[in-house]
Backbone as JSON, one array per atom type, in Angstrom:
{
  "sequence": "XXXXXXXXXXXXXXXXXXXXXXXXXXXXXXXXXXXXXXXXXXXXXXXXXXXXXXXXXXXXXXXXXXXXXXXXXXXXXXXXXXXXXXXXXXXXXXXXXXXXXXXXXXXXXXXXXXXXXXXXXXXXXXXXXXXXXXXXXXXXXXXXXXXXXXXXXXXXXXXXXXXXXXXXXXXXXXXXXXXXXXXXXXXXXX",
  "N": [[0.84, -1.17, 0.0], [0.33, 2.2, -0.87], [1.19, 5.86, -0.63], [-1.89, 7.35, -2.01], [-2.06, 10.07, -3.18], [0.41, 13.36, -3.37], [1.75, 14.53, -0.78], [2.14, 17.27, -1.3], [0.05, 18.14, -3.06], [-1.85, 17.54, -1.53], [-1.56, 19.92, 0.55], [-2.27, 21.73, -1.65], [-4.92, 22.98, -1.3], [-4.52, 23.72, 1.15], [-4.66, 26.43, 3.24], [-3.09, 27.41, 4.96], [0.25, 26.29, 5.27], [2.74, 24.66, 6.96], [6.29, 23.05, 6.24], [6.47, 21.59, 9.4], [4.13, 20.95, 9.31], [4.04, 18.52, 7.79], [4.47, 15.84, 8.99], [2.29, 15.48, 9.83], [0.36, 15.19, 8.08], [1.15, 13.44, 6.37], [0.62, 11.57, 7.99], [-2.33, 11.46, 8.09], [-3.16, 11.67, 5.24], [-1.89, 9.14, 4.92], [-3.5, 7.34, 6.2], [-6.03, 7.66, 4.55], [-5.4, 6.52, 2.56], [-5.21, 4.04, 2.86], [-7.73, 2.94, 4.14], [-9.12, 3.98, 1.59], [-8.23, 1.68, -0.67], [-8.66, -0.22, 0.78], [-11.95, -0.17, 1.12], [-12.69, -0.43, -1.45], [-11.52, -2.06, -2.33], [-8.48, -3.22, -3.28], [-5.68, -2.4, -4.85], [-3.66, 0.26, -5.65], [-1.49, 1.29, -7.08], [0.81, 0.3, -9.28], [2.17, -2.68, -8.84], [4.47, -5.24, -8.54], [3.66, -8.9, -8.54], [5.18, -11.86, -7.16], [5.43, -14.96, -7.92], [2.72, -15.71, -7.23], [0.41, -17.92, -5.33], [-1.79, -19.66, -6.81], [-5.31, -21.94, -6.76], [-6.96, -24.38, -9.09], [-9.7, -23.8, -11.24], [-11.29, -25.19, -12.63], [-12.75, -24.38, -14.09], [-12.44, -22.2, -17.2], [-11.13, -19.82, -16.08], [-9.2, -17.74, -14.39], [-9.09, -15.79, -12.0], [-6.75, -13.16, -11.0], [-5.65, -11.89, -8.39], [-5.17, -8.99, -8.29], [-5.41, -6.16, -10.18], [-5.67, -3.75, -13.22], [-3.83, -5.86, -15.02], [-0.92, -5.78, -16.13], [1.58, -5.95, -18.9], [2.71, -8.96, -20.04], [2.01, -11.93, -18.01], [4.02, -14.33, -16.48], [3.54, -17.8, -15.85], [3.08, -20.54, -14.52], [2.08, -23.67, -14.52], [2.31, -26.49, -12.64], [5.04, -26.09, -12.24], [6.12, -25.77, -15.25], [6.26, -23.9, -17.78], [4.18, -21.8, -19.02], [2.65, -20.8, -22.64], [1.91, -17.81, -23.02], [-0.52, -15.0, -23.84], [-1.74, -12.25, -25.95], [-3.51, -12.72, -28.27], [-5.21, -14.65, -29.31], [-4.56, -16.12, -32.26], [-2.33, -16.23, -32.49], [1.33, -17.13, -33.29], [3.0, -18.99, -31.58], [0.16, -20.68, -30.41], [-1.75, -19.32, -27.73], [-1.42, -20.8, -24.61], [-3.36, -19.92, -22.62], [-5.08, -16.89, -22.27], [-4.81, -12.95, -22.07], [-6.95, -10.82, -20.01], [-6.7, -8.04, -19.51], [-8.09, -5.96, -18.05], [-9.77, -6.73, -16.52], [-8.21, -8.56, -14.65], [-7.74, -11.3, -15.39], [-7.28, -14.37, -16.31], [-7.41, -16.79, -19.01], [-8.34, -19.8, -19.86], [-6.94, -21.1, -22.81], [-8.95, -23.15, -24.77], [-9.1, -24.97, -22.95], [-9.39, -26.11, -19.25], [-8.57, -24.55, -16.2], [-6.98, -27.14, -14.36], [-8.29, -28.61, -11.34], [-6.62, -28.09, -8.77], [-5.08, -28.23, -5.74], [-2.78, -24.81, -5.21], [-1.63, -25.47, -7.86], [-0.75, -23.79, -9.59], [1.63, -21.33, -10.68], [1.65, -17.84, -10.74], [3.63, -14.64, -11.96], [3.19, -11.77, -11.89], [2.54, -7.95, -13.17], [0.23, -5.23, -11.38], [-1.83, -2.97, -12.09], [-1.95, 0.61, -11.5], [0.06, 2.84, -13.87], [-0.04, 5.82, -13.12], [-2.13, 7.34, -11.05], [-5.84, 6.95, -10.73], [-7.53, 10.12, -11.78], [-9.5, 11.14, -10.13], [-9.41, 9.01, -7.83], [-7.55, 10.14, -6.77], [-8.59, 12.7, -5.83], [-10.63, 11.81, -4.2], [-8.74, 10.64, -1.9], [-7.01, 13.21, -1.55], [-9.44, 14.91, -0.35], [-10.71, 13.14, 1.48], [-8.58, 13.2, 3.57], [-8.16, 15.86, 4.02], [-10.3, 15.87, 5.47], [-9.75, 14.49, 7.76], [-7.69, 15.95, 8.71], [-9.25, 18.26, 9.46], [-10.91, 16.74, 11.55], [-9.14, 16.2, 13.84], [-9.7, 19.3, 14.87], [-11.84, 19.43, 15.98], [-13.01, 17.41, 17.34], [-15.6, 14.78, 18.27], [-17.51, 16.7, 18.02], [-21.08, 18.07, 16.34], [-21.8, 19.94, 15.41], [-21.39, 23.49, 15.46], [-22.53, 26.08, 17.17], [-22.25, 29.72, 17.02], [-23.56, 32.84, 18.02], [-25.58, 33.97, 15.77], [-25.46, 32.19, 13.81], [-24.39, 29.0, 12.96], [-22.33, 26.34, 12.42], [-22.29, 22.42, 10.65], [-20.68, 20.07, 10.63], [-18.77, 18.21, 8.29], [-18.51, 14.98, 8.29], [-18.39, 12.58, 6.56], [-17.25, 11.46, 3.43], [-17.72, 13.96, 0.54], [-20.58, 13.22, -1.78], [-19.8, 13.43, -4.81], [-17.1, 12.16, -4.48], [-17.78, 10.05, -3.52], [-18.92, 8.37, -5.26], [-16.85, 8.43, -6.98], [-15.38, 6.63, -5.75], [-16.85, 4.49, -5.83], [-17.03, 3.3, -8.25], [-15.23, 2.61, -8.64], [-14.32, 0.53, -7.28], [-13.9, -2.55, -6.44], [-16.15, -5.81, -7.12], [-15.89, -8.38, -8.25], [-17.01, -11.53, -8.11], [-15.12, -14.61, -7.37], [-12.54, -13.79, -6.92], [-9.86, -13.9, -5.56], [-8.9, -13.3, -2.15]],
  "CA": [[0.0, 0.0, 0.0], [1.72, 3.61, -0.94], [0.47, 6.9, -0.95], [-2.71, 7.93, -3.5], [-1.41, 11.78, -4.04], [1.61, 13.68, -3.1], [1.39, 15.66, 0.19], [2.08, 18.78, -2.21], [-0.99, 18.27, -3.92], [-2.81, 18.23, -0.12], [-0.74, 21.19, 0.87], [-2.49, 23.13, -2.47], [-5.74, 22.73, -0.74], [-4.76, 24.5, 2.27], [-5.03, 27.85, 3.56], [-1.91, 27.79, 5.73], [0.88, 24.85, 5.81], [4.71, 24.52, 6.63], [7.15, 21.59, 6.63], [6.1, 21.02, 10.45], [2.79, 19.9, 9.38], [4.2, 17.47, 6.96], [4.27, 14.48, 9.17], [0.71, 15.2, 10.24], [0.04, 15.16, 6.59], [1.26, 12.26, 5.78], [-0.15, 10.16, 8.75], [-3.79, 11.32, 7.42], [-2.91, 10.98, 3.8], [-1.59, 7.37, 4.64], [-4.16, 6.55, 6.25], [-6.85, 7.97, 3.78], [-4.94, 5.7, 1.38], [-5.7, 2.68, 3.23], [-8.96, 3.38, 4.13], [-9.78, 3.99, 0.0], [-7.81, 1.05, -1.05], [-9.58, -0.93, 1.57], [-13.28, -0.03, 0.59], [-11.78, -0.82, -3.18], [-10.41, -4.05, -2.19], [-7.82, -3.22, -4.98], [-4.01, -1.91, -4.57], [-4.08, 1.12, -7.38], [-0.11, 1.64, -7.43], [1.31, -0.18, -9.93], [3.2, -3.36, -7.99], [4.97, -6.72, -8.81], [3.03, -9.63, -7.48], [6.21, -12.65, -7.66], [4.91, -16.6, -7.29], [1.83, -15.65, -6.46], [0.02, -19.63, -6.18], [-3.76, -20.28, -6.9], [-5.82, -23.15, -7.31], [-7.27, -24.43, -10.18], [-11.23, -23.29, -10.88], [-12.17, -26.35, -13.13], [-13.49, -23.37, -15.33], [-11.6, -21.09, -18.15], [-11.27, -18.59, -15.81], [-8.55, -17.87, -13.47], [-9.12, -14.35, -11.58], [-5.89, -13.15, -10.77], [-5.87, -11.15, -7.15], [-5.0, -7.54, -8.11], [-5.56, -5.56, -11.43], [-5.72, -4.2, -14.12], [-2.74, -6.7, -15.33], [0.5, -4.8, -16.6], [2.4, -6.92, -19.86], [2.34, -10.16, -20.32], [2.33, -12.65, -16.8], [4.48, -15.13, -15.99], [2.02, -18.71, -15.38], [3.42, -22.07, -14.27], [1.35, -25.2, -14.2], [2.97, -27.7, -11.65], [6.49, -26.47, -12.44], [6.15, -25.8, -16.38], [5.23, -22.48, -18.14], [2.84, -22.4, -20.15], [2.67, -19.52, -23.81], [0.7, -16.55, -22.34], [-0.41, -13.5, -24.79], [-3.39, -11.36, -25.82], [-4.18, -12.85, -29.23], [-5.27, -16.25, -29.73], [-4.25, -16.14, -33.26], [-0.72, -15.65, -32.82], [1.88, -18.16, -32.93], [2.64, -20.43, -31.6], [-1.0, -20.54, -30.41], [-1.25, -19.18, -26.46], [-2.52, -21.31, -23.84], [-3.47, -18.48, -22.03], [-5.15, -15.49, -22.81], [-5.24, -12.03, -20.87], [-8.01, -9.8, -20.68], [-5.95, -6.9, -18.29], [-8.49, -4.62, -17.65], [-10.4, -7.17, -15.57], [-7.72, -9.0, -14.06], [-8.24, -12.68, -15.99], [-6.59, -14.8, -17.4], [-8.27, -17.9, -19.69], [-7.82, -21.12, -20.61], [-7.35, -21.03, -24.29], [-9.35, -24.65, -25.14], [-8.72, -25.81, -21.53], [-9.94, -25.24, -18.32], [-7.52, -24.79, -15.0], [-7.0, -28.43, -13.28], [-8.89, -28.37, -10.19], [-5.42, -28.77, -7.92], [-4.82, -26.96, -4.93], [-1.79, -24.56, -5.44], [-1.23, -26.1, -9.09], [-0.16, -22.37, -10.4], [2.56, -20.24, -9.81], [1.78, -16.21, -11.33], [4.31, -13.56, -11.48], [3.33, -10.36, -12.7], [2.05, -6.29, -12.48], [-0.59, -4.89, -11.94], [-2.14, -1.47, -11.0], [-2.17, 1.81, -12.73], [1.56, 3.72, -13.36], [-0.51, 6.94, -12.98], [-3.54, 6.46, -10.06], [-6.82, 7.94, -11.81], [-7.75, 12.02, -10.84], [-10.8, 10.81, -9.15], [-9.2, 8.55, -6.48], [-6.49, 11.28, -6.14], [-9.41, 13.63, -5.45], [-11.06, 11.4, -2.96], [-8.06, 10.96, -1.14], [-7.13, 14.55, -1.01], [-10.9, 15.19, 0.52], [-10.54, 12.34, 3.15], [-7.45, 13.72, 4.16], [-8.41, 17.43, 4.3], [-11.41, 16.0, 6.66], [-9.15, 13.66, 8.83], [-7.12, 17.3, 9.59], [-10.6, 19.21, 10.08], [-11.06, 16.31, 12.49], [-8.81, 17.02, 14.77], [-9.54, 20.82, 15.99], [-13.45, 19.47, 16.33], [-13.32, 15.78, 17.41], [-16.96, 14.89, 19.18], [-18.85, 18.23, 17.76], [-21.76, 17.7, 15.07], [-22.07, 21.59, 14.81], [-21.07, 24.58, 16.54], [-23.04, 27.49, 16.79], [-21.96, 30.83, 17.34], [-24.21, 34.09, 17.68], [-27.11, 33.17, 15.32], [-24.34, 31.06, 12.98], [-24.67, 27.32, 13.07], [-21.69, 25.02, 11.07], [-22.6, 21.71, 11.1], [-19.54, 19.52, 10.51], [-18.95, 17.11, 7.58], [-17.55, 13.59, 8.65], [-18.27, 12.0, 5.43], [-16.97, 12.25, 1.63], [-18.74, 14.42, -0.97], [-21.21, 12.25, -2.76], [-19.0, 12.79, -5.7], [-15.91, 11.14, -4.32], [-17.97, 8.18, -2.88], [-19.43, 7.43, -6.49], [-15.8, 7.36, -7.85], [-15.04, 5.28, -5.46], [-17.6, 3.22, -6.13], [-16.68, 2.81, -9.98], [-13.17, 1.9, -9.03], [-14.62, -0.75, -6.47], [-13.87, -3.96, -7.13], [-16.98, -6.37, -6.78], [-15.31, -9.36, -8.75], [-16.72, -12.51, -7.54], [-13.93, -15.31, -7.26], [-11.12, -12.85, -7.3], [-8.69, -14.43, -3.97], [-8.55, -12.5, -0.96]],
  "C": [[0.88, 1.24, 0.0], [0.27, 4.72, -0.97], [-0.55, 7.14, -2.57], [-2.24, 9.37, -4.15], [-0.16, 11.87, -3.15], [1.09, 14.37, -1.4], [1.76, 17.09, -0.31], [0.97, 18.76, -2.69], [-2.03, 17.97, -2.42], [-3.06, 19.66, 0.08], [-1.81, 22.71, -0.35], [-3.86, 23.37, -2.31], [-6.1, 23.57, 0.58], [-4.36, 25.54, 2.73], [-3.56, 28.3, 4.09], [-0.68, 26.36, 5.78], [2.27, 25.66, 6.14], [5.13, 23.12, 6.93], [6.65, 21.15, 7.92], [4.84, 20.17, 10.17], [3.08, 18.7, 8.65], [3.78, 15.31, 7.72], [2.58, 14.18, 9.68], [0.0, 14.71, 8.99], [-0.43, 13.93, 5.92], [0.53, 11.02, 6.88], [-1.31, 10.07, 8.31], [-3.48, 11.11, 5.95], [-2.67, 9.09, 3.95], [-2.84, 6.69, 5.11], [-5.7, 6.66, 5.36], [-6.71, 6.9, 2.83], [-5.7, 4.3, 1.93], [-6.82, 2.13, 3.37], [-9.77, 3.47, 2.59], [-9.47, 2.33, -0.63], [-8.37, -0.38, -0.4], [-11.21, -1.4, 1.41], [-12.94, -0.62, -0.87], [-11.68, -2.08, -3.23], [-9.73, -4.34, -3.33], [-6.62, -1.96, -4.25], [-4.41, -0.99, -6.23], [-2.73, 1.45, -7.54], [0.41, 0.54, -8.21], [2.55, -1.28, -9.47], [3.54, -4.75, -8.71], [4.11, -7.49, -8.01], [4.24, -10.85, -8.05], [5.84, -14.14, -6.72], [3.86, -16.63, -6.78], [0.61, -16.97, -6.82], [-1.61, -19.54, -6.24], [-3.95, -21.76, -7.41], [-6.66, -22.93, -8.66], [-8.53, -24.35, -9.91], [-11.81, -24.15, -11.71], [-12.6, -25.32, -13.96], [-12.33, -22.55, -16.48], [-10.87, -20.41, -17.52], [-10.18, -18.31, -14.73], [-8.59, -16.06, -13.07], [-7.55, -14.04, -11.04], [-6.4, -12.0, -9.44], [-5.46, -9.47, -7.55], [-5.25, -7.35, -10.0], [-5.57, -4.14, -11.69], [-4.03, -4.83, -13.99], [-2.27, -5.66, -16.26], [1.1, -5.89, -17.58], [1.62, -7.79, -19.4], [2.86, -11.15, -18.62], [2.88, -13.31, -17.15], [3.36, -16.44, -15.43], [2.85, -20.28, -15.48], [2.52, -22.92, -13.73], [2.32, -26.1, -13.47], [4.38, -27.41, -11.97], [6.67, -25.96, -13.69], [5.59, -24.35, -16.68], [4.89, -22.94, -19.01], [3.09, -20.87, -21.2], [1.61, -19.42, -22.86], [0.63, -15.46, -23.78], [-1.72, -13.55, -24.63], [-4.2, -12.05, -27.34], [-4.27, -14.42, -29.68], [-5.02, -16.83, -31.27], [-2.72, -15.86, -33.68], [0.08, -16.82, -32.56], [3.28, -18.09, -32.39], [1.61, -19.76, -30.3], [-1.12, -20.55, -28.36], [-2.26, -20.29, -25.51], [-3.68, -21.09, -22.79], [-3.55, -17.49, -22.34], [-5.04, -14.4, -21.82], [-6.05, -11.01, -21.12], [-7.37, -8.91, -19.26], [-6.98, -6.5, -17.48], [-9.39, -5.36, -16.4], [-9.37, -8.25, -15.05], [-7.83, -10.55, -14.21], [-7.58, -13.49, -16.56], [-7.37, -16.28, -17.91], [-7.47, -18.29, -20.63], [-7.98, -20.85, -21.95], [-7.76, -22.67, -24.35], [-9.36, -25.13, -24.56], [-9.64, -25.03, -20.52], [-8.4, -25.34, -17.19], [-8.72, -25.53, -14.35], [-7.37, -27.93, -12.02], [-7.81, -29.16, -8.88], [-5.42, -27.45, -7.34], [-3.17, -26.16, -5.42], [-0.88, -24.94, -6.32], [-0.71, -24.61, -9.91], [-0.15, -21.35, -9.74], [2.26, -18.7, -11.08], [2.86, -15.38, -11.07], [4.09, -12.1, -12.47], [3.15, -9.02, -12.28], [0.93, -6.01, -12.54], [-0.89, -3.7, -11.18], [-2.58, 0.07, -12.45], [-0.58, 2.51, -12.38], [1.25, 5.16, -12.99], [-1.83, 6.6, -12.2], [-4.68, 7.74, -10.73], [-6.97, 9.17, -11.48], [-8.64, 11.69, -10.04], [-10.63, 10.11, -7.86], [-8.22, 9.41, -6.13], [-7.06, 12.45, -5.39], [-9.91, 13.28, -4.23], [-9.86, 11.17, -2.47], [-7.73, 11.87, -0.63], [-8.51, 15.16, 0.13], [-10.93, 14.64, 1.94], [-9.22, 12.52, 3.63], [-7.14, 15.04, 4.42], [-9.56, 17.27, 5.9], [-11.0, 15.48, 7.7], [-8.35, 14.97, 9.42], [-8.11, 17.79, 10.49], [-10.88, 18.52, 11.56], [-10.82, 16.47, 13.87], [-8.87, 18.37, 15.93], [-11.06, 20.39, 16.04], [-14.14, 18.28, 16.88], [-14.8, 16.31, 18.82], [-17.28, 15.89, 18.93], [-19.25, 17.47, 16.44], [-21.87, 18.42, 14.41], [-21.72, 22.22, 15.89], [-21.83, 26.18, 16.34], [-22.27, 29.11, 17.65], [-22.81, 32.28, 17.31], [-25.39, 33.74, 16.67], [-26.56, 32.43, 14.09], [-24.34, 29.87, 13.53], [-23.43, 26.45, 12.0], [-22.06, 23.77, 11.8], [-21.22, 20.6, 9.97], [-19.38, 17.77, 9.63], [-17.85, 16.04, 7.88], [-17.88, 12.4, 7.56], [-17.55, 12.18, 4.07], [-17.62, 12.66, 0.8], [-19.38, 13.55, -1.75], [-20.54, 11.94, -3.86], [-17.94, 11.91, -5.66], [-16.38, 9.86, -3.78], [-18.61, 7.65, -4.39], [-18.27, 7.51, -7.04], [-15.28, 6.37, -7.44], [-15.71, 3.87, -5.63], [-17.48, 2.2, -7.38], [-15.78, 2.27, -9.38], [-13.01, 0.66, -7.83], [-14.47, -2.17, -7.24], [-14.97, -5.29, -6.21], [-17.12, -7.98, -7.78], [-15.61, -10.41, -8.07], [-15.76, -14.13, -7.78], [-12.74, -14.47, -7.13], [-10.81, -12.81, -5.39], [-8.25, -13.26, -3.53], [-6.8, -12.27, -0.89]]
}
């Protein structure tokens, strides 16, 4: 898990900063990250996953645990690799296709053997650039985890015939990007 934005791109958000606040920064930024990436159930930094084993699903279909898939994987059956690519028309003819964007990979003409820990994966996956929209909701839940602080336990505060009433949620818009960029993939290993 890594940071979703920079703490400069917090920082341009707020009214007053200096270097001292930085580590405050970053403890709510990190944990904003975790917290998004969590709801998500999806790593969005672009990472190596190396030997990573699954069983076989008796079906086409082998979900791979993180996505979208980066190049071409790495895919050992009991010990053996197996041809991987994107075009089943290419030779020599793959046994293994990948569809990236959903994190998949399929049997070309086969299914995966129904063996526990019968295949070893090594590949990337993520985004090398994390989208504007989860960079946005992070920034937000990490502007409100500050706010938190100077108001913890108040719902509102009134003053003189002034009333704020204190937002402890995310902007509707940042909870529907998060929602797109949710991953609701069933089979796809914890």
């Amino acid at each position: 898990m890594g940071l979703l934005t920079t703490i400069d791109k917090v920082k341009e958000f707020l009214t007053e900063t200096s270097d001292k606040d930085d580590l405050r920064l970053t403890a709510c930024l990190t944990r904003a990250s975790a917290i998004i990436e969590k709801y998500c159930r999806r790593t969005f930094l672009q990472t190596t996953y190396t030997g990573e084993m699954y069983d076989g699903t008796g079906t086409d279909v082998l979900t791979l645990r993180h996505f979208p898939i980066v190049g071409t994987p790495t895919v050992l059956e009991s010990g053996s690799a197996m041809v991987v690519g994107t075009d089943p028309a290419a030779s020599p003819t793959p046994e293994v296709l990948v569809y990236a964007t959903e994190g998949q990979l399929i049997r070309n003409f086969y299914t995966w053997l129904l063996y526990r820990n019968y295949y070893k994966v090594t590949y990337n996956a993520g985004f090398a650039a994390i989208p504007q929209e989860i960079v946005e909701a992070a920034i937000e839940m990490t502007l409100i985890m500050l706010k938190e602080k100077e108001r913890a336990g108040l719902a509102q505060h009134t003053t003189g015939a002034v009333t704020s009433t204190y937002i402890r949620t995310l902007p509707q818009a940042s909870q529907w990007a998060l929602d797109l960029h949710r991953d609701l993939t069933l089979g796809r290993a914890a």
